[in-house]
Amino acid sequence: MTYIGARNTFFCWHVEDNHLYATNYVIAGAPKVWSGVPPSAMARMEEVWRAVFPSLFSRHPDLYYWKTCIFSPKVLAAFGIPCYRAVHEAGTFMFTSPGAYHTGFNTGFNVAESANFAFGGWLPPGAAWETRRPRASLTSAV
């Protein structure tokens, strides 16, 4: 994927599709600011997310996968969830691990690209994750 960022544009909390690894490279321009939760805190973060947005989750149990929610890392800190911040400068890479929730914003105009990838060891846990993923019913999607 190629991304064109502008000042204060953002990407919502999410894990990579199918819990793959990801790399993001800022080709040129202003930095991105990332916040991330380690994979070891994934389940606890999802509990907080459900507590913060209970009515949304009652209608859409697969809300985690929509990439539509954003909230301050301070919310996670209030619940004791570790959250880390990184500034991603042009000419550098950012890597995310499977199951690591992340969000961020652009500090100005930039151009970036990203790719998902997997190692051979990803296949068994990737298949197991797919069977656990909540599915929205037709009525909950309306």
PDB file of C-alpha atoms in Angstrom:
ATOM      1  CA  MET A   1       0.000   0.000   0.000  1.00  0.00           C
ATOM      2  CA  THR A   2       1.090   3.554  -0.632  1.00  0.00           C
ATOM      3  CA  TYR A   3      -0.093   6.300   1.706  1.00  0.00           C
ATOM      4  CA  ILE A   4      -0.154  10.056   1.280  1.00  0.00           C
ATOM      5  CA  GLY A   5      -0.331  11.701   4.687  1.00  0.00           C
ATOM      6  CA  ALA A   6      -1.361  15.227   5.595  1.00  0.00           C
ATOM      7  CA  ARG A   7      -1.088  17.124   8.858  1.00  0.00           C
ATOM      8  CA  ASN A   8      -3.185  15.503  11.605  1.00  0.00           C
ATOM      9  CA  THR A   9      -4.520  12.670   9.442  1.00  0.00           C
ATOM     10  CA  PHE A  10      -4.549   9.427  11.374  1.00  0.00           C
ATOM     11  CA  PHE A  11      -4.971   5.665  11.290  1.00  0.00           C
ATOM     12  CA  CYS A  12      -7.270   4.048  13.829  1.00  0.00           C
ATOM     13  CA  TRP A  13      -6.433   1.324  16.339  1.00  0.00           C
ATOM     14  CA  HIS A  14      -5.980  -2.022  14.598  1.00  0.00           C
ATOM     15  CA  VAL A  15      -3.920  -5.150  14.239  1.00  0.00           C
ATOM     16  CA  GLU A  16      -2.768  -6.196  10.812  1.00  0.00           C
ATOM     17  CA  ASP A  17      -5.120  -8.319   8.722  1.00  0.00           C
ATOM     18  CA  ASN A  18      -4.825 -12.010   9.585  1.00  0.00           C
ATOM     19  CA  HIS A  19      -2.398 -11.031  12.368  1.00  0.00           C
ATOM     20  CA  LEU A  20       0.455 -10.715   9.899  1.00  0.00           C
ATOM     21  CA  TYR A  21       3.693  -8.831  10.424  1.00  0.00           C
ATOM     22  CA  ALA A  22       3.894  -5.422   8.773  1.00  0.00           C
ATOM     23  CA  THR A  23       6.524  -2.947   7.755  1.00  0.00           C
ATOM     24  CA  ASN A  24       5.966   0.717   7.031  1.00  0.00           C
ATOM     25  CA  TYR A  25       8.542   2.958   5.367  1.00  0.00           C
ATOM     26  CA  VAL A  26       8.259   6.760   5.247  1.00  0.00           C
ATOM     27  CA  ILE A  27       9.693   7.655   1.866  1.00  0.00           C
ATOM     28  CA  ALA A  28       9.696  11.421   2.299  1.00  0.00           C
ATOM     29  CA  GLY A  29       8.120  14.207   4.280  1.00  0.00           C
ATOM     30  CA  ALA A  30       7.032  14.806   7.838  1.00  0.00           C
ATOM     31  CA  PRO A  31       7.182  12.148  10.560  1.00  0.00           C
ATOM     32  CA  LYS A  32       4.397   9.842  11.659  1.00  0.00           C
ATOM     33  CA  VAL A  33       3.742   9.410  15.385  1.00  0.00           C
ATOM     34  CA  TRP A  34       2.797   5.859  16.366  1.00  0.00           C
ATOM     35  CA  SER A  35       1.319   4.401  19.542  1.00  0.00           C
ATOM     36  CA  GLY A  36       1.436   0.662  20.044  1.00  0.00           C
ATOM     37  CA  VAL A  37       0.385  -2.048  22.461  1.00  0.00           C
ATOM     38  CA  PRO A  38       2.507  -5.209  22.643  1.00  0.00           C
ATOM     39  CA  PRO A  39       0.916  -8.502  21.576  1.00  0.00           C
ATOM     40  CA  SER A  40       1.128  -9.734  25.177  1.00  0.00           C
ATOM     41  CA  ALA A  41      -1.463  -7.082  26.149  1.00  0.00           C
ATOM     42  CA  MET A  42      -3.793  -7.676  23.184  1.00  0.00           C
ATOM     43  CA  ALA A  43      -6.563  -9.445  25.149  1.00  0.00           C
ATOM     44  CA  ARG A  44      -6.484  -6.880  27.982  1.00  0.00           C
ATOM     45  CA  MET A  45      -6.687  -4.028  25.469  1.00  0.00           C
ATOM     46  CA  GLU A  46      -9.719  -5.622  23.832  1.00  0.00           C
ATOM     47  CA  GLU A  47     -11.404  -5.865  27.252  1.00  0.00           C
ATOM     48  CA  VAL A  48     -10.832  -2.132  27.779  1.00  0.00           C
ATOM     49  CA  TRP A  49     -12.100  -1.414  24.288  1.00  0.00           C
ATOM     50  CA  ARG A  50     -15.324  -3.328  25.035  1.00  0.00           C
ATOM     51  CA  ALA A  51     -15.684  -1.421  28.330  1.00  0.00           C
ATOM     52  CA  VAL A  52     -15.209   1.964  26.613  1.00  0.00           C
ATOM     53  CA  PHE A  53     -17.605   1.222  23.707  1.00  0.00           C
ATOM     54  CA  PRO A  54     -20.170  -1.266  25.122  1.00  0.00           C
ATOM     55  CA  SER A  55     -23.084  -0.280  22.894  1.00  0.00           C
ATOM     56  CA  LEU A  56     -20.964  -0.505  19.739  1.00  0.00           C
ATOM     57  CA  PHE A  57     -19.727  -3.981  20.659  1.00  0.00           C
ATOM     58  CA  SER A  58     -23.221  -5.216  21.453  1.00  0.00           C
ATOM     59  CA  ARG A  59     -24.220  -4.380  17.870  1.00  0.00           C
ATOM     60  CA  HIS A  60     -20.896  -5.197  16.178  1.00  0.00           C
ATOM     61  CA  PRO A  61     -18.882  -7.918  17.953  1.00  0.00           C
ATOM     62  CA  ASP A  62     -16.227  -7.720  15.236  1.00  0.00           C
ATOM     63  CA  LEU A  63     -15.617  -3.986  15.755  1.00  0.00           C
ATOM     64  CA  TYR A  64     -11.873  -4.572  16.323  1.00  0.00           C
ATOM     65  CA  TYR A  65     -11.475  -5.397  12.635  1.00  0.00           C
ATOM     66  CA  TRP A  66     -13.225  -2.331  11.219  1.00  0.00           C
ATOM     67  CA  LYS A  67     -10.360   0.150  11.760  1.00  0.00           C
ATOM     68  CA  THR A  68     -12.880   2.819  12.763  1.00  0.00           C
ATOM     69  CA  CYS A  69     -12.159   3.594  16.443  1.00  0.00           C
ATOM     70  CA  ILE A  70      -9.592   5.912  17.887  1.00  0.00           C
ATOM     71  CA  PHE A  71      -9.010   6.928  21.471  1.00  0.00           C
ATOM     72  CA  SER A  72      -6.141   8.344  23.429  1.00  0.00           C
ATOM     73  CA  PRO A  73      -3.387   6.066  24.702  1.00  0.00           C
ATOM     74  CA  LYS A  74      -4.127   7.730  28.057  1.00  0.00           C
ATOM     75  CA  VAL A  75      -7.310   5.623  28.198  1.00  0.00           C
ATOM     76  CA  LEU A  76      -5.183   2.488  28.053  1.00  0.00           C
ATOM     77  CA  ALA A  77      -2.743   3.858  30.644  1.00  0.00           C
ATOM     78  CA  ALA A  78      -5.670   4.465  33.017  1.00  0.00           C
ATOM     79  CA  PHE A  79      -6.421   0.724  32.797  1.00  0.00           C
ATOM     80  CA  GLY A  80      -2.766  -0.298  33.201  1.00  0.00           C
ATOM     81  CA  ILE A  81      -2.285  -1.363  29.578  1.00  0.00           C
ATOM     82  CA  PRO A  82       1.270  -0.753  28.326  1.00  0.00           C
ATOM     83  CA  CYS A  83       1.330   1.626  25.379  1.00  0.00           C
ATOM     84  CA  TYR A  84       4.462   2.846  23.643  1.00  0.00           C
ATOM     85  CA  ARG A  85       5.078   5.891  21.452  1.00  0.00           C
ATOM     86  CA  ALA A  86       7.481   6.184  18.528  1.00  0.00           C
ATOM     87  CA  VAL A  87       8.275   8.954  16.069  1.00  0.00           C
ATOM     88  CA  HIS A  88       8.784   7.545  12.569  1.00  0.00           C
ATOM     89  CA  GLU A  89      11.086   9.750  10.489  1.00  0.00           C
ATOM     90  CA  ALA A  90      11.508   9.762   6.704  1.00  0.00           C
ATOM     91  CA  GLY A  91      13.982   7.166   5.505  1.00  0.00           C
ATOM     92  CA  THR A  92      13.252   4.723   8.335  1.00  0.00           C
ATOM     93  CA  PHE A  93      11.161   1.590   8.819  1.00  0.00           C
ATOM     94  CA  MET A  94       8.553   0.711  11.443  1.00  0.00           C
ATOM     95  CA  PHE A  95       7.711  -2.949  12.048  1.00  0.00           C
ATOM     96  CA  THR A  96       4.645  -4.320  13.806  1.00  0.00           C
ATOM     97  CA  SER A  97       4.284  -7.804  15.230  1.00  0.00           C
ATOM     98  CA  PRO A  98       1.238 -10.045  14.838  1.00  0.00           C
ATOM     99  CA  GLY A  99      -1.397  -9.072  17.394  1.00  0.00           C
ATOM    100  CA  ALA A 100       0.197  -5.697  18.205  1.00  0.00           C
ATOM    101  CA  TYR A 101      -2.499  -3.020  18.195  1.00  0.00           C
ATOM    102  CA  HIS A 102      -1.286   0.309  16.859  1.00  0.00           C
ATOM    103  CA  THR A 103      -2.548   3.736  15.884  1.00  0.00           C
ATOM    104  CA  GLY A 104      -0.971   6.988  14.829  1.00  0.00           C
ATOM    105  CA  PHE A 105      -1.064  10.251  12.985  1.00  0.00           C
ATOM    106  CA  ASN A 106       0.934  12.257  10.476  1.00  0.00           C
ATOM    107  CA  THR A 107       2.601  15.493  11.570  1.00  0.00           C
ATOM    108  CA  GLY A 108       2.519  16.923   8.049  1.00  0.00           C
ATOM    109  CA  PHE A 109       2.641  15.937   4.401  1.00  0.00           C
ATOM    110  CA  ASN A 110       4.416  12.628   3.816  1.00  0.00           C
ATOM    111  CA  VAL A 111       4.546   9.640   1.508  1.00  0.00           C
ATOM    112  CA  ALA A 112       4.815   6.141   2.963  1.00  0.00           C
ATOM    113  CA  GLU A 113       4.418   2.567   1.876  1.00  0.00           C
ATOM    114  CA  SER A 114       3.654  -0.610   3.772  1.00  0.00           C
ATOM    115  CA  ALA A 115       3.507  -4.333   3.239  1.00  0.00           C
ATOM    116  CA  ASN A 116       2.282  -7.299   5.245  1.00  0.00           C
ATOM    117  CA  PHE A 117       4.349 -10.459   5.400  1.00  0.00           C
ATOM    118  CA  ALA A 118       4.666 -13.750   7.263  1.00  0.00           C
ATOM    119  CA  PHE A 119       7.302 -16.265   8.196  1.00  0.00           C
ATOM    120  CA  GLY A 120       6.664 -20.006   7.932  1.00  0.00           C
ATOM    121  CA  GLY A 121       5.999 -20.229  11.676  1.00  0.00           C
ATOM    122  CA  TRP A 122       3.017 -17.903  11.278  1.00  0.00           C
ATOM    123  CA  LEU A 123       0.869 -20.536   9.503  1.00  0.00           C
ATOM    124  CA  PRO A 124      -0.408 -22.527  12.560  1.00  0.00           C
ATOM    125  CA  PRO A 125      -1.218 -19.492  14.746  1.00  0.00           C
ATOM    126  CA  GLY A 126      -2.652 -17.651  11.728  1.00  0.00           C
ATOM    127  CA  ALA A 127      -5.042 -20.519  11.022  1.00  0.00           C
ATOM    128  CA  ALA A 128      -6.005 -20.742  14.702  1.00  0.00           C
ATOM    129  CA  TRP A 129      -6.733 -17.012  14.842  1.00  0.00           C
ATOM    130  CA  GLU A 130      -9.032 -17.209  11.812  1.00  0.00           C
ATOM    131  CA  THR A 131     -11.254 -19.791  13.537  1.00  0.00           C
ATOM    132  CA  ARG A 132     -11.590 -17.571  16.653  1.00  0.00           C
ATOM    133  CA  ARG A 133     -12.402 -14.318  14.849  1.00  0.00           C
ATOM    134  CA  PRO A 134     -15.885 -13.047  15.750  1.00  0.00           C
ATOM    135  CA  ARG A 135     -18.259 -12.719  12.829  1.00  0.00           C
ATOM    136  CA  ALA A 136     -21.018 -10.168  12.506  1.00  0.00           C
ATOM    137  CA  SER A 137     -24.422 -11.509  11.716  1.00  0.00           C
ATOM    138  CA  LEU A 138     -26.485  -9.966   8.945  1.00  0.00           C
ATOM    139  CA  THR A 139     -28.713  -8.309  11.532  1.00  0.00           C
ATOM    140  CA  SER A 140     -25.798  -6.788  13.453  1.00  0.00           C
ATOM    141  CA  ALA A 141     -24.370  -5.223  10.300  1.00  0.00           C
ATOM    142  CA  VAL A 142     -27.537  -3.219   9.665  1.00  0.00           C
TER     143      VAL A 142
END
